[in-house]
Every structure is written in C-alpha cells, then in structure tokens.
C-alpha cells in the first residue's frame, strides 16, 4: 500500500523536489549514504506517491544488508506502479539474493517477453536459471544470447560457467576476437579471458589455458585501485567496490590484520571474555580459503531439513564493527561484559534480514571469517565452526583460475597467493592452539575418498541428527550463487584432485611462496 503523507510536512514544489532528489542521488553515488538517506526519507514523507525516493532507499537497504525490508518496499512499489519496470526488476534481484529463484525467474521471463531485444534481460534470466540449478534451460538462454548478440561477453562467460564443453570452435574464435578488440570494458575483458582459460583447460590445451589465465589476472591487477562495477548487480544504481591499490598493498593490509588478531586473541583475552557471549546454538560458520570445497560443505549441510544456508554474508564482521565503541571512554566494564552478547544479537538480526526464519540452524559461508574465529567463539560459544580444507596447490591455483566479484586481490598473483595461504594457515594453527578441538576440520580429499563416513562425522560434529538428505545433496534445489553452482548439482567426483599437475611448469612462484605447503619434490622435478 502507498505511504501516508506526514501531515506536519508540506510537499515541495516541483522544482524543489527535483533539486532535492538530484542532491540525494549525487550524495548516494558519491558514497555519502547516510546523508542521502536523510534526504530520501524526507522526500518519502512529503511525497509518498513518488516512486524514485523509495526506490533509491531500497538500494541503500540492500547495501546495508536489509534485504527483507527492501523486498517489502519493492513489492509495494511494483503494485503501485505496474507500468514502471525498475521496481519489478529490482524485486527480482532481491528475490534472487534471498534464494527465491522462482519469483526471480518469473519476473525475468516476463521482462524477456516484453523486451525480446534487451540482451541484459536475457542474461539476467540465464544467470538465475543457473543459480536455481536449471542448467539445461540456462544454457539454452545463454546460447540464444551468443547467437543474437555475438559481441556481448556475458553470453560466452555465462555459457562457460554452465559447462565449458558447450563452447564451440566458432565461439572460441569470437571470444579471442573480442578480447583482442576494443569494444569490451576492462572488467569484461578479464572475465572473458578467465572463461577462455576454462574452455581451453576443458580441452586439455593446458599451455594455452595458462596463458589465458595469466592474461586475465594481469588485466585485473592492472586495474587495481579503480572502482570495480559489480557486473552481477541487478538493481539500481550499479554497485561500485574499491579494491586495494596494488597486490602489495592488499598483502600488507592482510598481513597486518592477521598479526593483530594473533596479538589480541591470547589465552588471557579468551579467559577474560569467556561466558559473556550469546547462548544461541543456531549458527554454523564455514570458513577457510576460496576454492577449497566450501560450497560442497554448504550444500551438504543445507540439505539437512533443520539447516538454512544463506551463502556468503558479511553479517558477522559488520555486527562486530557496529557494536564497537566510538571512543575509549565508552569501553567501560559493563560495556565489555555485554559486548559479545550484543554482537550476537546484531548478527542474528542481520541474518533475519537476509531471509533466515530464526527457527532452524543457519549456515554462513563467509570464508574470511577464519580471521574472526576467536571473536566468533566468544560471541557464540555453542556455534559450530567448520574449516574447509583442500590441497594447498589445488586451492591456490584454483583461485588463480577464478574471477572473483570483488576483493581477493592476492589471488591474482601466484607468489602473493602462496604467501597469503601461509598467513592463513598460520592463523588457523593459532586458533587450534588457543582453542583446541573448537574447529571442525574437513579435508576435501578425505570427503571425496570416504563420503558417507566424512559426511556423518560432519553432521554429528555440528550437533545435528542424521538425515539421509545430506548424502543426496546434489538433489537439493536451493539457490547456489557461487561459481561451483554447476558442480554441486552432481554426485561427488574426483577430477578436481591434483588439477594443478598439468600446469606444474608454470607454478614455481607459487611453490616457492608456499614453503612448507609446497608439493614434495617440486624442485627436483623442475630441474628435469
């Protein structure tokens, strides 16, 4: 229903309204979100039937993780303004983020029917079909994009994500021509090179594949420090995320952060704050490195009828920062006593805005939370913390072969990737020494070798009763938003083990940086 006008406020004149909205949009795009919100909210109170201020407010809600709130507003806007496409398309994007792919698919199909010449509408439909696990339909729509818009990179990149084997010889030639041409944006060129690498890898053309991956990473590194458009964003305006200015800067920042965590979280610190956290047993945290098999663990656990998987959220780190005091003067004994419990409340409230019912267990797969294990333990002493592990070289090289939506700057350089891996393992060793037995370690290769016993161990360690659905995880129709969406729809396979070996001749910088985690005998083989 429409918003009632605040009777104490008079509507602006048309000129003042337009000026105020333009200023709010300027602040919004400049990253001054709080100031923009104040103006938008004032305009909504004065002009409740004008859609633009409310539409812009939903974008701020989305940025703040308030997806459920945004969805309610967009549903209201879509009903009030059925001829206006923006609220409907934004609603589909929010539904997609919340895992309601059926709603998103329905809206995107109508968009394609209404605007059959809109390539972006077709790409949105194809992408959400893939997230929903409807691979054949997704591939069909991506193929139609390639056919109808052969100069648009998204069709090739999406079709490769469904299955690199679907890319034909003529497609490869066109992909190479687009990469070498001048029509693609820099980010599109990088994504196309990653896709081309995957296609060539599938064809066992390993030398050519590595050169494509290396070029993709070099392209990405060249643009570090520039705002990066989130190509997956469906709502207005397009999100921009700033990356570190260089790989070296990202490394230095990560090293300093991990050093700080090791210094703060000592036995004395843990003892001081133990017993001050939240008593909830609901959260299950999956942590580790990207490309370590974590999506598979999430899919297995989220197949349990008592577990809701929310994918990767920044809710814990946001809740921690949100509850930190603004000044030292506020750091009273009472504040310290209540701090971790308040973080727990803020975190669980944030998860409800992301679609958690609040009834069952809830799984958060933000892998970077490995750095917060000490804080998570103090916040939720009864929560399960699952560490996803995979062979170090497979993990690192898989990251090098992957285009991340944002951040992860160290993954675009083999040596930096290796050094970052050593830092991560050092911090995990710290948590194991500080909190022995607290973390549930799951080795990907062990899971592939002995799936039933490993899955039973995992389910029991998370405090869940056994359910056979966890063995049939590939039948789960839940939305999967990561690049592993295709793989987790299939039964377990071992072809991901030792994927790095055909590329060994190129991986010397990685091996040197990995130190104790490098494969045995690599130096000797390199001299052969």
Short mmCIF file of C-alpha atoms in Angstrom, two decimals:
data_model
loop_
_atom_site.label_atom_id
_atom_site.label_comp_id
_atom_site.label_asym_id
_atom_site.label_seq_id
_atom_site.Cartn_x
_atom_site.Cartn_y
_atom_site.Cartn_z
CA UNK A 1 0.00 0.00 0.00
CA UNK A 2 1.09 3.60 -0.52
CA UNK A 3 2.91 5.52 2.19
CA UNK A 4 0.75 8.08 4.07
CA UNK A 5 1.99 11.65 3.80
CA UNK A 6 3.28 13.23 7.00
CA UNK A 7 0.60 15.83 7.78
CA UNK A 8 3.15 18.05 9.52
CA UNK A 9 5.21 18.41 6.34
CA UNK A 10 4.14 20.25 3.22
CA UNK A 11 5.01 18.83 -0.21
CA UNK A 12 7.82 20.57 -2.05
CA UNK A 13 7.24 22.45 -5.24
CA UNK A 14 8.18 20.52 -8.37
CA UNK A 15 11.44 22.45 -8.69
CA UNK A 16 12.47 21.95 -5.05
CA UNK A 17 11.54 18.26 -5.21
CA UNK A 18 13.67 17.75 -8.34
CA UNK A 19 16.59 19.63 -6.80
CA UNK A 20 16.43 17.67 -3.53
CA UNK A 21 16.23 14.33 -5.35
CA UNK A 22 19.19 15.25 -7.57
CA UNK A 23 21.26 16.16 -4.49
CA UNK A 24 20.35 12.91 -2.75
CA UNK A 25 21.34 10.91 -5.84
CA UNK A 26 24.63 12.82 -6.04
CA UNK A 27 25.40 12.01 -2.40
CA UNK A 28 24.32 8.41 -2.96
CA UNK A 29 26.66 7.91 -5.91
CA UNK A 30 29.49 9.63 -4.01
CA UNK A 31 29.17 7.12 -1.17
CA UNK A 32 27.60 9.59 1.29
CA UNK A 33 24.89 7.09 2.14
CA UNK A 34 23.73 8.45 5.50
CA UNK A 35 23.27 11.97 4.13
CA UNK A 36 21.49 10.61 1.07
CA UNK A 37 19.17 8.55 3.25
CA UNK A 38 18.11 11.62 5.27
CA UNK A 39 17.02 13.43 2.09
CA UNK A 40 15.31 10.37 0.57
CA UNK A 41 13.33 9.76 3.78
CA UNK A 42 12.25 13.40 3.92
CA UNK A 43 11.09 13.20 0.30
CA UNK A 44 9.15 9.99 1.00
CA UNK A 45 7.34 11.67 3.88
CA UNK A 46 6.48 14.73 1.78
CA UNK A 47 5.77 12.86 -1.49
CA UNK A 48 4.64 9.35 -0.56
CA UNK A 49 3.36 8.57 -4.07
CA UNK A 50 6.59 9.45 -5.85
CA UNK A 51 8.44 6.20 -6.60
CA UNK A 52 12.02 7.41 -7.09
CA UNK A 53 12.93 8.29 -3.47
CA UNK A 54 11.53 4.97 -2.24
CA UNK A 55 13.32 3.07 -4.99
CA UNK A 56 16.61 4.72 -4.05
CA UNK A 57 16.01 3.94 -0.38
CA UNK A 58 15.69 0.26 -1.21
CA UNK A 59 19.14 0.40 -2.81
CA UNK A 60 20.53 1.75 0.47
CA UNK A 61 18.71 -1.01 2.35
CA UNK A 62 20.29 -3.55 0.03
CA UNK A 63 23.75 -2.11 0.63
CA UNK A 64 23.13 -2.35 4.37
CA UNK A 65 22.02 -5.99 4.11
CA UNK A 66 18.34 -5.30 4.83
CA UNK A 67 17.05 -7.48 2.03
CA UNK A 68 13.74 -8.44 3.65
CA UNK A 69 12.93 -4.77 4.29
CA UNK A 70 13.90 -3.88 0.72
CA UNK A 71 11.75 -6.67 -0.67
CA UNK A 72 8.66 -5.42 1.17
CA UNK A 73 9.19 -1.91 -0.19
CA UNK A 74 9.75 -3.15 -3.73
CA UNK A 75 6.68 -5.38 -3.67
CA UNK A 76 4.66 -2.32 -2.62
CA UNK A 77 6.22 -0.17 -5.34
CA UNK A 78 5.66 -2.83 -8.01
CA UNK A 79 1.97 -3.00 -7.08
CA UNK A 80 1.55 0.79 -7.09
CA UNK A 81 3.46 1.34 -10.34
CA UNK A 82 2.87 -1.74 -12.54
CA UNK A 83 3.97 0.10 -15.70
CA UNK A 84 7.32 1.06 -14.15
CA UNK A 85 9.98 -1.62 -14.87
CA UNK A 86 12.59 -0.60 -12.26
CA UNK A 87 10.77 -1.81 -9.11
CA UNK A 88 9.90 -5.12 -10.75
CA UNK A 89 13.45 -5.78 -11.93
CA UNK A 90 14.89 -4.70 -8.57
CA UNK A 91 12.40 -7.02 -6.83
CA UNK A 92 13.65 -9.91 -8.94
CA UNK A 93 17.22 -9.09 -7.95
CA UNK A 94 16.32 -9.08 -4.24
CA UNK A 95 14.33 -12.30 -4.55
CA UNK A 96 17.36 -13.86 -6.25
CA UNK A 97 19.63 -12.74 -3.39
CA UNK A 98 17.16 -14.21 -0.88
CA UNK A 99 17.18 -17.56 -2.68
CA UNK A 100 13.66 -17.17 -4.06
CA UNK A 101 14.68 -18.04 -7.59
CA UNK A 102 11.12 -18.94 -8.61
CA UNK A 103 9.99 -15.31 -8.19
CA UNK A 104 13.10 -14.00 -9.93
CA UNK A 105 12.69 -16.39 -12.87
CA UNK A 106 9.03 -15.44 -13.28
CA UNK A 107 9.85 -11.71 -13.38
CA UNK A 108 12.84 -12.08 -15.69
CA UNK A 109 10.83 -14.27 -18.10
CA UNK A 110 8.20 -11.53 -18.33
CA UNK A 111 10.96 -8.96 -18.89
CA UNK A 112 12.27 -11.02 -21.81
CA UNK A 113 8.77 -11.42 -23.25
CA UNK A 114 8.12 -7.68 -23.01
CA UNK A 115 11.56 -6.68 -24.32
CA UNK A 116 12.89 -9.51 -26.53
CA UNK A 117 15.66 -7.25 -27.82
CA UNK A 118 17.05 -6.50 -24.35
CA UNK A 119 20.19 -8.59 -24.02
CA UNK A 120 20.65 -7.73 -20.34
CA UNK A 121 17.18 -9.07 -19.55
CA UNK A 122 18.09 -12.35 -21.25
CA UNK A 123 21.38 -12.54 -19.31
CA UNK A 124 19.58 -11.99 -16.02
CA UNK A 125 17.19 -14.83 -16.82
CA UNK A 126 20.01 -17.17 -17.85
CA UNK A 127 22.01 -16.37 -14.72
CA UNK A 128 19.18 -17.01 -12.28
CA UNK A 129 18.30 -20.28 -14.05
CA UNK A 130 21.88 -21.38 -13.42
CA UNK A 131 21.69 -20.34 -9.76
CA UNK A 132 18.48 -22.36 -9.47
CA UNK A 133 20.23 -25.43 -10.87
CA UNK A 134 18.23 -25.47 -14.11
CA UNK A 135 21.35 -25.93 -16.19
CA UNK A 136 19.81 -27.05 -19.48
CA UNK A 137 17.45 -24.06 -19.56
CA UNK A 138 20.23 -21.71 -18.51
CA UNK A 139 22.49 -22.99 -21.27
CA UNK A 140 19.71 -22.56 -23.82
CA UNK A 141 19.19 -18.90 -22.89
CA UNK A 142 22.93 -18.16 -22.77
CA UNK A 143 23.28 -19.77 -26.22
CA UNK A 144 20.47 -17.54 -27.52
CA UNK A 145 22.39 -14.50 -26.23
CA UNK A 146 25.56 -15.64 -28.01
CA UNK A 147 23.59 -16.14 -31.22
CA UNK A 148 21.64 -12.89 -31.07
CA UNK A 149 24.33 -10.66 -29.54
CA UNK A 150 27.67 -12.20 -30.58
CA UNK A 151 29.62 -9.13 -29.42
CA UNK A 152 28.30 -9.30 -25.83
CA UNK A 153 30.73 -11.01 -23.47
CA UNK A 154 28.12 -12.14 -20.95
CA UNK A 155 26.74 -14.89 -23.17
CA UNK A 156 30.11 -16.60 -23.57
CA UNK A 157 31.09 -16.15 -19.91
CA UNK A 158 27.74 -17.50 -18.70
CA UNK A 159 27.71 -20.45 -21.08
CA UNK A 160 31.23 -21.35 -19.92
CA UNK A 161 30.09 -21.19 -16.30
CA UNK A 162 27.33 -23.72 -17.05
CA UNK A 163 29.77 -26.05 -18.82
CA UNK A 164 32.93 -25.12 -20.75
CA UNK A 165 32.25 -28.05 -23.10
CA UNK A 166 29.30 -26.09 -24.52
CA UNK A 167 31.67 -23.58 -26.12
CA UNK A 168 32.24 -24.43 -29.78
CA UNK A 169 35.22 -23.72 -32.04
CA UNK A 170 33.48 -20.72 -33.59
CA UNK A 171 32.75 -19.37 -30.11
CA UNK A 172 36.43 -19.57 -29.19
CA UNK A 173 37.41 -17.59 -32.26
CA UNK A 174 34.83 -14.95 -31.42
CA UNK A 175 35.95 -14.80 -27.78
CA UNK A 176 39.55 -14.27 -28.88
CA UNK A 177 38.49 -11.56 -31.32
CA UNK A 178 36.56 -9.75 -28.58
CA UNK A 179 39.50 -9.98 -26.17
CA UNK A 180 41.82 -8.54 -28.80
CA UNK A 181 39.38 -5.84 -29.85
CA UNK A 182 38.46 -2.51 -28.27
CA UNK A 183 34.74 -2.91 -27.53
CA UNK A 184 34.95 -4.62 -24.13
CA UNK A 185 35.29 -2.83 -20.83
CA UNK A 186 38.44 -3.82 -18.91
CA UNK A 187 36.48 -5.90 -16.43
CA UNK A 188 34.64 -7.68 -19.25
CA UNK A 189 37.96 -8.48 -20.95
CA UNK A 190 39.30 -10.01 -17.74
CA UNK A 191 36.18 -12.16 -17.28
CA UNK A 192 36.32 -13.27 -20.92
CA UNK A 193 39.95 -14.34 -20.51
CA UNK A 194 39.10 -16.38 -17.42
CA UNK A 195 36.30 -18.06 -19.38
CA UNK A 196 38.60 -18.71 -22.31
CA UNK A 197 41.07 -20.33 -19.91
CA UNK A 198 38.35 -22.65 -18.63
CA UNK A 199 37.34 -23.64 -22.15
CA UNK A 200 40.93 -24.42 -23.15
CA UNK A 201 41.50 -26.28 -19.88
CA UNK A 202 38.46 -28.44 -20.63
CA UNK A 203 40.02 -29.24 -24.00
CA UNK A 204 43.33 -30.12 -22.27
CA UNK A 205 45.13 -27.32 -24.08
CA UNK A 206 46.98 -26.53 -20.87
CA UNK A 207 49.66 -24.18 -22.19
CA UNK A 208 47.11 -22.00 -23.97
CA UNK A 209 44.81 -22.17 -20.95
CA UNK A 210 47.52 -20.98 -18.56
CA UNK A 211 48.39 -18.06 -20.82
CA UNK A 212 44.70 -17.05 -20.83
CA UNK A 213 44.53 -17.26 -17.03
CA UNK A 214 47.77 -15.29 -16.68
CA UNK A 215 46.48 -12.60 -19.03
CA UNK A 216 43.18 -12.41 -17.13
CA UNK A 217 44.99 -11.94 -13.84
CA UNK A 218 47.38 -9.38 -15.30
CA UNK A 219 44.40 -7.45 -16.65
CA UNK A 220 42.80 -7.47 -13.22
CA UNK A 221 45.99 -6.39 -11.44
CA UNK A 222 46.41 -3.52 -13.89
CA UNK A 223 43.06 -2.11 -12.81
CA UNK A 224 43.52 -2.47 -9.05
CA UNK A 225 42.70 0.72 -7.19
CA UNK A 226 39.94 1.66 -9.63
CA UNK A 227 36.27 1.31 -8.72
CA UNK A 228 35.01 -2.03 -9.99
CA UNK A 229 31.43 -2.39 -11.16
CA UNK A 230 29.65 -5.41 -9.75
CA UNK A 231 28.56 -6.95 -13.05
CA UNK A 232 26.09 -9.19 -11.18
CA UNK A 233 24.09 -6.39 -9.61
CA UNK A 234 20.54 -6.30 -10.90
CA UNK A 235 19.23 -3.24 -9.09
CA UNK A 236 19.85 0.48 -9.36
CA UNK A 237 22.38 2.01 -9.36
CA UNK A 238 25.21 -0.38 -10.18
CA UNK A 239 27.35 -1.14 -7.16
CA UNK A 240 30.94 0.02 -7.19
CA UNK A 241 33.55 -1.54 -4.91
CA UNK A 242 37.00 -0.09 -4.42
CA UNK A 243 39.88 -2.56 -4.48
CA UNK A 244 43.30 -2.20 -2.92
CA UNK A 245 45.65 -0.04 -4.97
CA UNK A 246 48.00 -2.95 -5.62
CA UNK A 247 48.62 -6.59 -4.77
CA UNK A 248 51.39 -5.42 -2.45
CA UNK A 249 49.01 -3.11 -0.61
CA UNK A 250 46.47 -5.90 -0.20
CA UNK A 251 49.17 -8.23 1.10
CA UNK A 252 50.42 -5.68 3.61
CA UNK A 253 46.90 -4.98 4.86
CA UNK A 254 46.09 -8.68 5.25
CA UNK A 255 49.38 -9.39 7.00
CA UNK A 256 48.85 -6.56 9.45
CA UNK A 257 45.28 -7.66 10.16
CA UNK A 258 46.28 -11.27 10.85
CA UNK A 259 49.20 -10.14 13.01
CA UNK A 260 46.78 -8.04 15.03
CA UNK A 261 44.40 -10.96 15.54
CA UNK A 262 47.20 -13.16 16.84
CA UNK A 263 48.30 -10.46 19.27
CA UNK A 264 44.81 -9.70 20.57
CA UNK A 265 43.47 -13.22 20.97
CA UNK A 266 45.60 -14.73 23.69
CA UNK A 267 44.70 -17.21 26.47
CA UNK A 268 44.28 -14.27 28.85
CA UNK A 269 41.89 -12.49 26.46
CA UNK A 270 39.81 -15.63 25.91
CA UNK A 271 39.61 -16.27 29.67
CA UNK A 272 38.62 -12.66 30.37
CA UNK A 273 35.64 -12.70 27.99
CA UNK A 274 34.56 -16.34 28.25
CA UNK A 275 30.95 -16.69 29.33
CA UNK A 276 29.92 -13.22 28.13
CA UNK A 277 28.58 -14.27 24.72
CA UNK A 278 25.25 -15.31 23.24
CA UNK A 279 23.73 -18.67 24.18
CA UNK A 280 22.36 -19.41 20.69
CA UNK A 281 23.28 -22.75 19.12
CA UNK A 282 21.86 -21.74 15.72
CA UNK A 283 24.90 -20.53 13.74
CA UNK A 284 27.11 -22.80 11.67
CA UNK A 285 30.13 -20.96 10.26
CA UNK A 286 32.02 -22.41 7.29
CA UNK A 287 35.44 -20.78 7.00
CA UNK A 288 38.66 -21.26 5.04
CA UNK A 289 40.10 -20.27 1.69
CA UNK A 290 38.12 -19.75 -1.52
CA UNK A 291 38.01 -22.72 -3.88
CA UNK A 292 38.58 -25.19 -1.04
CA UNK A 293 35.36 -27.21 -1.39
CA UNK A 294 33.33 -24.96 0.88
CA UNK A 295 30.29 -24.77 -1.42
CA UNK A 296 30.09 -28.56 -1.31
CA UNK A 297 30.12 -28.49 2.51
CA UNK A 298 27.42 -25.83 2.49
CA UNK A 299 25.29 -27.85 0.08
CA UNK A 300 25.65 -31.00 2.21
CA UNK A 301 24.70 -29.25 5.45
CA UNK A 302 21.97 -27.10 3.87
CA UNK A 303 20.36 -30.31 2.57
CA UNK A 304 19.55 -31.13 6.20
CA UNK A 305 15.93 -30.18 6.91
CA UNK A 306 16.98 -28.26 10.03
CA UNK A 307 19.61 -26.08 8.35
CA UNK A 308 19.06 -22.90 6.33
CA UNK A 309 22.02 -21.94 4.14
CA UNK A 310 22.44 -18.21 3.48
CA UNK A 311 25.63 -18.38 1.43
CA UNK A 312 28.36 -15.79 1.96
CA UNK A 313 27.37 -12.92 4.23
CA UNK A 314 29.36 -10.08 5.77
CA UNK A 315 26.97 -10.03 8.71
CA UNK A 316 29.42 -11.12 11.40
CA UNK A 317 32.19 -8.62 10.64
CA UNK A 318 29.57 -5.89 10.19
CA UNK A 319 27.93 -6.73 13.53
CA UNK A 320 31.32 -6.72 15.27
CA UNK A 321 32.21 -3.30 13.88
CA UNK A 322 28.70 -1.97 14.53
CA UNK A 323 28.94 -2.77 18.25
CA UNK A 324 32.44 -1.39 18.74
CA UNK A 325 32.53 1.79 20.87
CA UNK A 326 33.10 5.12 19.18
CA UNK A 327 35.52 6.27 21.92
CA UNK A 328 37.74 4.71 24.59
CA UNK A 329 35.61 6.40 27.25
CA UNK A 330 32.73 4.12 26.28
CA UNK A 331 34.83 1.00 26.92
CA UNK A 332 33.52 0.53 30.46
CA UNK A 333 33.50 -2.76 32.34
CA UNK A 334 29.74 -3.01 31.76
CA UNK A 335 30.26 -2.39 28.03
CA UNK A 336 32.90 -5.11 27.88
CA UNK A 337 30.68 -7.53 29.76
CA UNK A 338 27.83 -7.10 27.28
CA UNK A 339 29.84 -6.59 24.08
CA UNK A 340 29.92 -10.12 22.64
CA UNK A 341 26.28 -10.78 23.55
CA UNK A 342 25.30 -7.61 21.68
CA UNK A 343 27.36 -8.70 18.69
CA UNK A 344 25.42 -11.99 18.74
CA UNK A 345 22.09 -10.18 18.79
CA UNK A 346 23.12 -7.83 15.98
CA UNK A 347 24.42 -10.74 13.91
CA UNK A 348 21.27 -12.84 14.21
CA UNK A 349 19.07 -9.83 13.48
CA UNK A 350 21.13 -9.21 10.33
CA UNK A 351 20.65 -12.84 9.25
CA UNK A 352 16.88 -12.44 9.58
CA UNK A 353 17.10 -9.53 7.14
CA UNK A 354 18.85 -11.95 4.79
CA UNK A 355 15.98 -14.42 4.95
CA UNK A 356 16.72 -16.62 7.97
CA UNK A 357 13.47 -17.75 9.60
CA UNK A 358 15.02 -17.65 13.07
CA UNK A 359 13.75 -21.16 13.79
CA UNK A 360 16.34 -23.61 12.46
CA UNK A 361 20.12 -23.71 12.34
CA UNK A 362 21.63 -21.17 9.97
CA UNK A 363 24.77 -21.58 7.88
CA UNK A 364 27.03 -18.64 6.99
CA UNK A 365 29.73 -19.41 4.41
CA UNK A 366 31.74 -16.21 4.60
CA UNK A 367 35.13 -17.89 4.29
CA UNK A 368 37.09 -14.87 5.50
CA UNK A 369 35.54 -15.37 8.93
CA UNK A 370 38.52 -17.66 9.61
CA UNK A 371 40.20 -14.46 10.81
CA UNK A 372 37.39 -13.93 13.35
CA UNK A 373 37.32 -17.41 14.89
CA UNK A 374 38.42 -16.10 18.28
CA UNK A 375 35.67 -13.48 18.27
CA UNK A 376 33.09 -15.95 16.93
CA UNK A 377 33.96 -18.38 19.73
CA UNK A 378 33.41 -15.67 22.36
CA UNK A 379 30.21 -14.47 20.66
CA UNK A 380 28.69 -17.92 20.09
CA UNK A 381 30.42 -20.48 22.30
CA UNK A 382 27.86 -23.10 21.20
CA UNK A 383 28.09 -22.44 17.44
CA UNK A 384 29.70 -24.88 15.02
CA UNK A 385 32.80 -23.66 13.18
CA UNK A 386 33.67 -25.78 10.12
CA UNK A 387 37.03 -25.34 8.40
CA UNK A 388 37.01 -26.23 4.69
CA UNK A 389 40.43 -27.57 3.61
CA UNK A 390 41.84 -28.73 0.29
CA UNK A 391 45.30 -29.49 -1.08
CA UNK A 392 47.24 -26.18 -0.84
CA UNK A 393 48.30 -26.09 -4.51
CA UNK A 394 44.85 -27.07 -5.79
CA UNK A 395 43.35 -24.36 -3.57
CA UNK A 396 45.74 -21.63 -4.68
CA UNK A 397 45.79 -22.50 -8.37
CA UNK A 398 42.01 -22.76 -8.44
CA UNK A 399 41.88 -19.22 -7.02
CA UNK A 400 44.29 -18.06 -9.72
CA UNK A 401 41.94 -19.54 -12.34
CA UNK A 402 38.89 -17.77 -10.93
CA UNK A 403 37.40 -14.30 -11.39
CA UNK A 404 36.11 -13.04 -8.06
CA UNK A 405 33.32 -10.49 -7.83
CA UNK A 406 35.39 -8.25 -5.60
CA UNK A 407 38.35 -8.16 -3.25
CA UNK A 408 40.65 -11.23 -3.02
CA UNK A 409 43.39 -9.13 -4.63
CA UNK A 410 46.18 -11.53 -3.65
CA UNK A 411 44.62 -14.34 -5.70
CA UNK A 412 45.63 -12.62 -8.94
CA UNK A 413 49.37 -13.24 -8.39
CA UNK A 414 50.80 -16.73 -7.81
CA UNK A 415 53.50 -15.69 -5.35
CA UNK A 416 51.16 -13.42 -3.40
CA UNK A 417 48.59 -16.21 -3.33
CA UNK A 418 51.16 -18.56 -1.80
CA UNK A 419 52.25 -16.04 0.84
CA UNK A 420 48.64 -15.33 1.75
CA UNK A 421 48.00 -19.06 2.11
CA UNK A 422 50.90 -19.38 4.56
CA UNK A 423 49.48 -16.49 6.61
CA UNK A 424 46.04 -18.11 6.69
CA UNK A 425 47.39 -21.49 7.78
CA UNK A 426 49.48 -19.81 10.46
CA UNK A 427 46.38 -18.15 11.87
CA UNK A 428 44.43 -21.42 11.75
CA UNK A 429 47.26 -23.07 13.71
CA UNK A 430 46.97 -20.23 16.22
CA UNK A 431 43.25 -20.90 16.71
CA UNK A 432 43.87 -24.63 17.13
CA UNK A 433 46.46 -23.97 19.84
CA UNK A 434 44.31 -21.36 21.55
CA UNK A 435 41.01 -23.24 21.25
CA UNK A 436 41.92 -26.93 20.90
CA UNK A 437 39.13 -29.01 19.39
CA UNK A 438 36.93 -25.97 18.75
CA UNK A 439 37.17 -26.02 14.95
CA UNK A 440 35.80 -28.90 12.84
CA UNK A 441 38.38 -29.52 10.11
CA UNK A 442 37.11 -31.17 6.91
CA UNK A 443 39.64 -32.19 4.26
CA UNK A 444 38.15 -32.12 0.76
CA UNK A 445 40.14 -35.10 -0.48
CA UNK A 446 39.05 -37.21 2.53
CA UNK A 447 35.44 -36.32 1.78
CA UNK A 448 35.82 -37.48 -1.81
CA UNK A 449 37.52 -40.72 -0.74
CA UNK A 450 35.09 -41.72 2.01
CA UNK A 451 31.97 -39.57 1.58
CA UNK A 452 29.44 -41.27 3.83
CA UNK A 453 31.67 -41.52 6.89
CA UNK A 454 33.00 -37.99 6.44
CA UNK A 455 29.52 -36.54 5.96
CA UNK A 456 28.20 -38.41 9.01
CA UNK A 457 31.13 -37.08 11.05
CA UNK A 458 30.45 -33.53 9.86
CA UNK A 459 26.71 -33.68 10.59
CA UNK A 460 27.30 -35.08 14.08
CA UNK A 461 30.05 -32.55 14.84
CA UNK A 462 27.59 -29.74 14.01
CA UNK A 463 25.19 -31.13 16.63
CA UNK A 464 22.63 -32.32 14.10
CA UNK A 465 20.71 -35.57 14.00
CA UNK A 466 21.45 -37.70 10.98
CA UNK A 467 19.32 -37.24 7.85
CA UNK A 468 19.85 -39.17 4.60
CA UNK A 469 19.20 -35.98 2.62
CA UNK A 470 22.78 -34.95 3.43
CA UNK A 471 24.02 -37.81 1.22
CA UNK A 472 21.71 -36.69 -1.59
CA UNK A 473 22.93 -33.09 -1.53
CA UNK A 474 23.09 -32.97 -5.34
CA UNK A 475 19.29 -33.29 -5.45
CA UNK A 476 18.83 -30.12 -3.39
CA UNK A 477 17.16 -27.38 -5.45
CA UNK A 478 18.25 -24.49 -3.22
CA UNK A 479 19.87 -21.49 -4.89
CA UNK A 480 23.68 -21.64 -5.17
CA UNK A 481 25.27 -18.32 -6.07
CA UNK A 482 28.96 -19.31 -6.23
CA UNK A 483 30.93 -20.43 -9.26
CA UNK A 484 30.53 -24.01 -8.02
CA UNK A 485 26.79 -23.94 -8.74
CA UNK A 486 27.14 -26.48 -11.54
CA UNK A 487 29.43 -28.88 -9.64
CA UNK A 488 27.29 -29.24 -6.51
CA UNK A 489 24.33 -30.36 -8.65
CA UNK A 490 26.23 -33.58 -9.42
CA UNK A 491 27.28 -36.53 -7.25
CA UNK A 492 30.82 -36.39 -5.89
CA UNK A 493 33.63 -36.65 -8.44
CA UNK A 494 37.42 -36.82 -8.05
CA UNK A 495 38.53 -34.95 -11.16
CA UNK A 496 39.20 -31.85 -9.02
CA UNK A 497 42.06 -33.63 -7.21
CA UNK A 498 45.57 -32.59 -8.34
CA UNK A 499 44.13 -30.28 -11.01
CA UNK A 500 47.37 -28.29 -10.85
CA UNK A 501 49.68 -31.02 -12.16
CA UNK A 502 49.36 -30.30 -15.92
CA UNK A 503 50.41 -26.72 -15.08
CA UNK A 504 53.35 -27.55 -12.81
CA UNK A 505 55.94 -25.96 -15.09
CA UNK A 506 54.26 -22.56 -14.57
CA UNK A 507 53.80 -22.74 -10.81
CA UNK A 508 57.33 -22.19 -9.48
CA UNK A 509 56.46 -18.77 -7.95
CA UNK A 510 53.58 -20.40 -6.08
CA UNK A 511 55.68 -23.32 -4.84
CA UNK A 512 58.43 -21.01 -3.60
CA UNK A 513 55.93 -18.86 -1.71
CA UNK A 514 54.11 -21.85 -0.19
CA UNK A 515 57.26 -23.05 1.54
CA UNK A 516 56.28 -25.97 3.82
CA UNK A 517 52.96 -26.36 1.98
CA UNK A 518 54.57 -26.86 -1.45
CA UNK A 519 54.40 -30.36 -3.00
CA UNK A 520 57.23 -32.75 -2.28
CA UNK A 521 60.00 -32.96 -4.88
CA UNK A 522 58.96 -29.96 -6.93
CA UNK A 523 62.50 -28.55 -7.13
CA UNK A 524 63.90 -31.84 -8.39
CA UNK A 525 61.18 -32.19 -11.00
CA UNK A 526 61.81 -28.62 -12.09
CA UNK A 527 65.44 -29.46 -12.91
CA UNK A 528 64.48 -32.45 -15.06
#
